[in-house]
């Protein structure tokens, strides 16, 4: 059977909005080729063993397994990252968090709202790093910054370290820690996090890709804000004066997060919109450390 026929049949079986695209991705994976090769050889016949392996991949996707886990890789902010079921799958909306952080990590020559002074090596903390997506994106684009990435999962941290090695990004230190627990008296200029923020009884946790992702990285208490509360309450003692805390959160949590930041003594509180123009990131500055 020709490749183009196999792709058509696979797309029909997948029966989704991105069926054709996913069918191609999975065949590229089975053959270890790029899209250009696939198009150029669409009239070629597929070997029986490769076809069998491809059908197995299609079946996994039909059963709902995220394509990122099947492929074992996901692109994020221009970086190719290894992903496994031990890690949350990096999503395009989280690039909004990276953009917000990079804006604060760039020093302002006038002082202003920028962090630090020109030429200063800034210290960044990524809480709950998972694949290392946020930490590595920041470290890649701010090579003079010193980035610390923590996660409570040893398996996730191993994936993040492997991604750093594969991408040859050296200005990141990885520490196993439940939020701030292992950081003692360390302080940072910017703290970022994409913590779990889904309500524990949210029906979406039993649907789609979320069924396969680690629950501990998704859900956080009855209102989804338990982890965010913990981070906000403890961040001031780990921030340098005039440091920033930048948090990703749910589509309907912006005002709640802003209120928590205000109560904890943060100022300059603002929101950043995601690709759908929804307030998905909230940030605040801590002027001084008590």
CSV table of C-alpha atoms in Angstrom, one decimal:
chain,number,residue,atom,x,y,z
A,1,UNK,CA,0.0,0.0,0.0
A,2,UNK,CA,1.3,3.5,-0.9
A,3,UNK,CA,2.2,6.0,1.8
A,4,UNK,CA,-0.4,8.5,0.6
A,5,UNK,CA,-3.2,5.9,0.9
A,6,UNK,CA,-2.0,4.8,4.3
A,7,UNK,CA,-2.0,8.5,5.5
A,8,UNK,CA,-5.5,9.0,4.2
A,9,UNK,CA,-6.8,5.9,6.0
A,10,UNK,CA,-5.1,6.8,9.2
A,11,UNK,CA,-6.5,10.3,9.1
A,12,UNK,CA,-10.0,8.9,8.6
A,13,UNK,CA,-9.5,6.6,11.6
A,14,UNK,CA,-8.3,9.5,13.8
A,15,UNK,CA,-11.3,11.6,12.8
A,16,UNK,CA,-10.2,14.8,14.5
A,17,UNK,CA,-9.6,18.4,13.5
A,18,UNK,CA,-5.9,17.8,13.2
A,19,UNK,CA,-6.2,14.2,11.9
A,20,UNK,CA,-4.2,14.7,8.7
A,21,UNK,CA,-1.4,16.6,10.6
A,22,UNK,CA,-1.2,14.0,13.3
A,23,UNK,CA,-1.2,11.1,10.8
A,24,UNK,CA,1.8,12.6,9.1
A,25,UNK,CA,3.6,13.2,12.4
A,26,UNK,CA,3.2,9.7,13.5
A,27,UNK,CA,4.4,8.2,10.2
A,28,UNK,CA,7.4,10.5,10.2
A,29,UNK,CA,8.1,9.2,13.7
A,30,UNK,CA,7.7,5.5,12.6
A,31,UNK,CA,10.0,6.1,9.6
A,32,UNK,CA,12.4,8.6,11.3
A,33,UNK,CA,12.1,11.0,8.4
A,34,UNK,CA,11.0,14.6,8.0
A,35,UNK,CA,7.8,16.0,6.3
A,36,UNK,CA,9.6,16.8,3.1
A,37,UNK,CA,10.8,13.2,2.7
A,38,UNK,CA,7.2,12.0,3.4
A,39,UNK,CA,5.8,14.2,0.7
A,40,UNK,CA,8.5,13.3,-1.8
A,41,UNK,CA,7.9,9.6,-1.3
A,42,UNK,CA,4.1,9.5,-1.0
A,43,UNK,CA,3.9,7.1,-3.9
A,44,UNK,CA,6.3,4.6,-2.3
A,45,UNK,CA,5.0,1.4,-0.7
A,46,UNK,CA,5.5,1.0,3.0
A,47,UNK,CA,7.2,-2.1,4.4
A,48,UNK,CA,4.9,-4.5,6.3
A,49,UNK,CA,6.8,-4.2,9.6
A,50,UNK,CA,6.8,-0.4,9.5
A,51,UNK,CA,3.1,-0.4,8.6
A,52,UNK,CA,2.4,-2.6,11.6
A,53,UNK,CA,4.3,-0.3,13.9
A,54,UNK,CA,2.5,2.7,12.4
A,55,UNK,CA,-0.9,1.2,13.0
A,56,UNK,CA,0.1,0.6,16.6
A,57,UNK,CA,0.9,4.3,17.0
A,58,UNK,CA,-2.4,5.3,15.4
A,59,UNK,CA,-4.2,3.0,17.8
A,60,UNK,CA,-2.5,4.6,20.8
A,61,UNK,CA,-3.7,8.0,19.5
A,62,UNK,CA,-7.2,6.8,18.9
A,63,UNK,CA,-7.3,5.6,22.5
A,64,UNK,CA,-6.6,9.1,23.6
A,65,UNK,CA,-2.9,9.0,24.5
A,66,UNK,CA,-1.4,12.5,23.9
A,67,UNK,CA,0.6,12.7,20.7
A,68,UNK,CA,3.5,14.4,22.7
A,69,UNK,CA,3.9,11.2,24.8
A,70,UNK,CA,3.7,9.0,21.7
A,71,UNK,CA,6.4,11.0,19.9
A,72,UNK,CA,8.3,11.5,23.2
A,73,UNK,CA,9.0,15.1,22.2
A,74,UNK,CA,7.3,18.5,22.2
A,75,UNK,CA,8.4,21.9,20.9
A,76,UNK,CA,8.2,24.9,23.2
A,77,UNK,CA,9.5,28.4,22.6
A,78,UNK,CA,11.7,27.1,19.8
A,79,UNK,CA,13.2,24.3,21.9
A,80,UNK,CA,12.7,20.6,21.2
A,81,UNK,CA,12.0,19.0,24.6
A,82,UNK,CA,11.8,15.3,25.6
A,83,UNK,CA,8.5,14.6,27.4
A,84,UNK,CA,7.3,11.5,29.3
A,85,UNK,CA,4.2,10.6,31.4
A,86,UNK,CA,6.3,11.8,34.3
A,87,UNK,CA,6.0,15.4,33.1
A,88,UNK,CA,3.3,17.8,32.1
A,89,UNK,CA,3.1,18.5,28.4
A,90,UNK,CA,4.4,22.0,27.7
A,91,UNK,CA,1.6,24.1,26.0
A,92,UNK,CA,1.8,27.2,23.8
A,93,UNK,CA,-0.1,29.3,26.4
A,94,UNK,CA,2.8,28.8,28.8
A,95,UNK,CA,5.0,30.7,26.4
A,96,UNK,CA,3.0,33.8,27.7
A,97,UNK,CA,4.7,33.1,31.1
A,98,UNK,CA,8.1,33.0,29.4
A,99,UNK,CA,7.5,36.3,27.6
A,100,UNK,CA,6.4,38.0,30.8
A,101,UNK,CA,9.5,36.8,32.6
A,102,UNK,CA,11.9,37.8,29.9
A,103,UNK,CA,10.4,41.3,29.9
A,104,UNK,CA,11.4,41.6,33.6
A,105,UNK,CA,14.7,39.9,33.4
A,106,UNK,CA,15.9,42.5,30.9
A,107,UNK,CA,17.5,45.2,33.1
A,108,UNK,CA,16.3,48.8,32.9
A,109,UNK,CA,19.2,51.3,32.6
A,110,UNK,CA,17.1,53.8,34.6
A,111,UNK,CA,16.2,51.4,37.4
A,112,UNK,CA,12.5,51.8,36.8
A,113,UNK,CA,10.6,48.5,36.9
A,114,UNK,CA,13.4,46.5,35.5
A,115,UNK,CA,15.1,44.0,37.8
A,116,UNK,CA,18.7,44.6,38.8
A,117,UNK,CA,21.2,46.8,37.1
A,118,UNK,CA,22.8,46.7,33.7
A,119,UNK,CA,25.5,44.0,33.7
A,120,UNK,CA,24.3,42.3,36.8
A,121,UNK,CA,23.9,38.5,36.6
A,122,UNK,CA,20.3,37.9,37.6
A,123,UNK,CA,19.0,35.0,39.6
A,124,UNK,CA,15.8,33.2,38.4
A,125,UNK,CA,13.8,30.5,40.0
A,126,UNK,CA,11.4,28.1,38.2
A,127,UNK,CA,9.1,26.3,40.6
A,128,UNK,CA,7.7,22.9,39.4
A,129,UNK,CA,9.9,22.8,36.3
A,130,UNK,CA,8.6,19.5,34.8
A,131,UNK,CA,10.4,19.1,31.5
A,132,UNK,CA,12.4,22.2,32.2
A,133,UNK,CA,10.5,24.1,29.5
A,134,UNK,CA,10.2,27.5,31.3
A,135,UNK,CA,13.6,27.4,32.9
A,136,UNK,CA,15.4,26.4,29.7
A,137,UNK,CA,13.6,28.9,27.5
A,138,UNK,CA,14.6,31.7,29.9
A,139,UNK,CA,18.1,30.4,30.2
A,140,UNK,CA,18.5,30.1,26.5
A,141,UNK,CA,17.3,33.7,25.9
A,142,UNK,CA,19.1,35.2,28.9
A,143,UNK,CA,22.5,33.4,28.9
A,144,UNK,CA,23.9,35.7,31.6
A,145,UNK,CA,21.1,34.8,34.0
A,146,UNK,CA,21.6,32.1,36.6
A,147,UNK,CA,18.5,29.9,36.6
A,148,UNK,CA,17.5,27.5,39.3
A,149,UNK,CA,14.8,24.9,38.4
A,150,UNK,CA,13.1,22.8,41.1
A,151,UNK,CA,10.6,19.9,41.1
A,152,UNK,CA,9.3,17.5,43.7
A,153,UNK,CA,9.4,14.7,41.2
A,154,UNK,CA,12.8,13.0,40.8
A,155,UNK,CA,11.7,11.4,37.5
A,156,UNK,CA,10.6,14.8,36.1
A,157,UNK,CA,13.8,16.4,37.2
A,158,UNK,CA,15.8,13.8,35.3
A,159,UNK,CA,13.9,14.6,32.1
A,160,UNK,CA,14.6,18.3,32.6
A,161,UNK,CA,18.3,17.7,33.1
A,162,UNK,CA,18.4,15.5,30.0
A,163,UNK,CA,16.7,18.3,28.0
A,164,UNK,CA,19.3,20.8,29.3
A,165,UNK,CA,22.1,18.5,28.2
A,166,UNK,CA,20.6,17.9,24.8
A,167,UNK,CA,20.1,21.6,24.2
A,168,UNK,CA,23.5,22.5,25.6
A,169,UNK,CA,22.1,25.0,28.0
A,170,UNK,CA,24.5,25.2,31.0
A,171,UNK,CA,23.2,28.2,33.0
A,172,UNK,CA,20.5,26.1,34.9
A,173,UNK,CA,20.9,24.3,38.2
A,174,UNK,CA,18.4,21.6,39.0
A,175,UNK,CA,17.3,20.9,42.5
A,176,UNK,CA,14.7,18.4,43.9
A,177,UNK,CA,12.4,20.3,46.1
A,178,UNK,CA,8.8,20.6,47.1
A,179,UNK,CA,8.4,24.2,46.2
A,180,UNK,CA,10.8,26.2,48.4
A,181,UNK,CA,11.6,23.5,50.9
A,182,UNK,CA,15.2,22.7,49.8
A,183,UNK,CA,16.1,26.4,49.0
A,184,UNK,CA,16.7,27.5,52.6
A,185,UNK,CA,17.7,31.1,52.5
A,186,UNK,CA,18.3,31.5,48.8
A,187,UNK,CA,16.9,34.6,47.1
A,188,UNK,CA,16.1,35.4,43.5
A,189,UNK,CA,15.3,38.4,41.3
A,190,UNK,CA,12.5,36.7,39.5
A,191,UNK,CA,10.4,33.6,40.5
A,192,UNK,CA,8.2,32.0,37.9
A,193,UNK,CA,5.9,29.1,38.1
A,194,UNK,CA,3.3,27.2,36.1
A,195,UNK,CA,1.9,25.3,39.2
A,196,UNK,CA,-1.1,23.0,39.3
A,197,UNK,CA,-4.3,25.1,39.3
A,198,UNK,CA,-7.2,23.0,38.2
A,199,UNK,CA,-10.0,22.3,40.7
A,200,UNK,CA,-9.7,18.8,42.1
A,201,UNK,CA,-13.2,17.8,40.9
A,202,UNK,CA,-13.0,19.4,37.5
A,203,UNK,CA,-14.5,17.1,34.9
A,204,UNK,CA,-11.8,18.0,32.4
A,205,UNK,CA,-9.3,15.9,34.4
A,206,UNK,CA,-11.1,12.9,33.1
A,207,UNK,CA,-11.1,14.0,29.5
A,208,UNK,CA,-8.6,14.3,26.6
A,209,UNK,CA,-4.9,14.5,27.2
A,210,UNK,CA,-5.3,15.4,30.9
A,211,UNK,CA,-6.3,11.8,31.6
A,212,UNK,CA,-2.7,10.8,30.8
A,213,UNK,CA,-0.8,13.6,32.5
A,214,UNK,CA,0.4,13.5,36.2
A,215,UNK,CA,-2.5,14.6,38.4
A,216,UNK,CA,-0.1,16.2,40.9
A,217,UNK,CA,1.0,18.6,38.2
A,218,UNK,CA,-2.6,19.5,37.3
A,219,UNK,CA,-5.0,19.7,40.3
A,220,UNK,CA,-4.6,21.7,43.4
A,221,UNK,CA,-7.4,21.7,46.0
A,222,UNK,CA,-11.1,22.4,45.7
A,223,UNK,CA,-10.7,25.8,44.1
A,224,UNK,CA,-7.4,25.0,42.3
A,225,UNK,CA,-5.5,27.6,44.2
A,226,UNK,CA,-3.7,25.6,47.0
A,227,UNK,CA,-0.4,25.6,45.2
A,228,UNK,CA,-0.6,29.2,44.2
A,229,UNK,CA,-1.4,30.2,47.8
A,230,UNK,CA,1.7,28.3,49.0
A,231,UNK,CA,3.9,29.9,46.5
A,232,UNK,CA,2.6,33.5,47.2
A,233,UNK,CA,2.9,33.1,50.9
A,234,UNK,CA,6.5,31.8,50.8
A,235,UNK,CA,7.8,33.8,47.9
A,236,UNK,CA,8.6,37.1,49.7
A,237,UNK,CA,11.3,35.5,51.9
A,238,UNK,CA,13.0,34.1,48.7
A,239,UNK,CA,12.8,37.3,46.6
A,240,UNK,CA,15.4,40.0,46.5
A,241,UNK,CA,14.1,43.6,47.1
A,242,UNK,CA,12.0,44.7,44.1
A,243,UNK,CA,11.9,41.1,42.8
A,244,UNK,CA,9.0,39.7,40.7
A,245,UNK,CA,6.7,36.8,41.2
A,246,UNK,CA,5.2,35.6,37.9
A,247,UNK,CA,2.4,32.9,37.9
A,248,UNK,CA,0.5,31.1,35.3
A,249,UNK,CA,-3.1,30.2,36.4
A,250,UNK,CA,-6.5,29.2,35.1
A,251,UNK,CA,-8.6,31.2,32.7
A,252,UNK,CA,-10.9,32.4,35.5
A,253,UNK,CA,-8.4,32.9,38.3
A,254,UNK,CA,-6.7,36.2,37.5
A,255,UNK,CA,-8.6,38.3,40.0
A,256,UNK,CA,-8.2,35.7,42.7
A,257,UNK,CA,-4.5,35.5,42.2
A,258,UNK,CA,-4.2,39.3,42.1
A,259,UNK,CA,-6.1,39.5,45.5
A,260,UNK,CA,-3.7,36.9,47.0
A,261,UNK,CA,-0.7,38.8,45.8
A,262,UNK,CA,-2.0,42.1,47.2
A,263,UNK,CA,-2.7,40.5,50.6
A,264,UNK,CA,0.8,39.2,50.7
A,265,UNK,CA,2.3,42.7,50.2
A,266,UNK,CA,3.0,42.6,46.4
A,267,UNK,CA,2.6,45.8,44.3
A,268,UNK,CA,2.7,46.6,40.6
A,269,UNK,CA,0.2,43.7,40.1
A,270,UNK,CA,-0.8,43.2,36.5
A,271,UNK,CA,-2.0,40.5,34.0
A,272,UNK,CA,-0.6,39.2,30.8
A,273,UNK,CA,-3.0,37.8,28.1
A,274,UNK,CA,-2.5,34.4,26.4
A,275,UNK,CA,-3.0,33.5,22.7
A,276,UNK,CA,-6.8,33.6,23.2
A,277,UNK,CA,-6.6,37.1,24.8
A,278,UNK,CA,-7.4,35.6,28.3
A,279,UNK,CA,-5.6,36.8,31.4
A,280,UNK,CA,-3.5,33.7,32.0
A,281,UNK,CA,-0.4,35.1,33.8
A,282,UNK,CA,-0.4,37.4,36.8
A,283,UNK,CA,2.7,39.1,38.3
A,284,UNK,CA,3.6,41.3,41.2
A,285,UNK,CA,6.6,43.0,42.6
A,286,UNK,CA,7.8,42.7,46.2
A,287,UNK,CA,9.3,46.0,47.2
A,288,UNK,CA,11.2,44.8,50.3
A,289,UNK,CA,11.8,41.7,52.4
A,290,UNK,CA,10.4,41.7,55.9
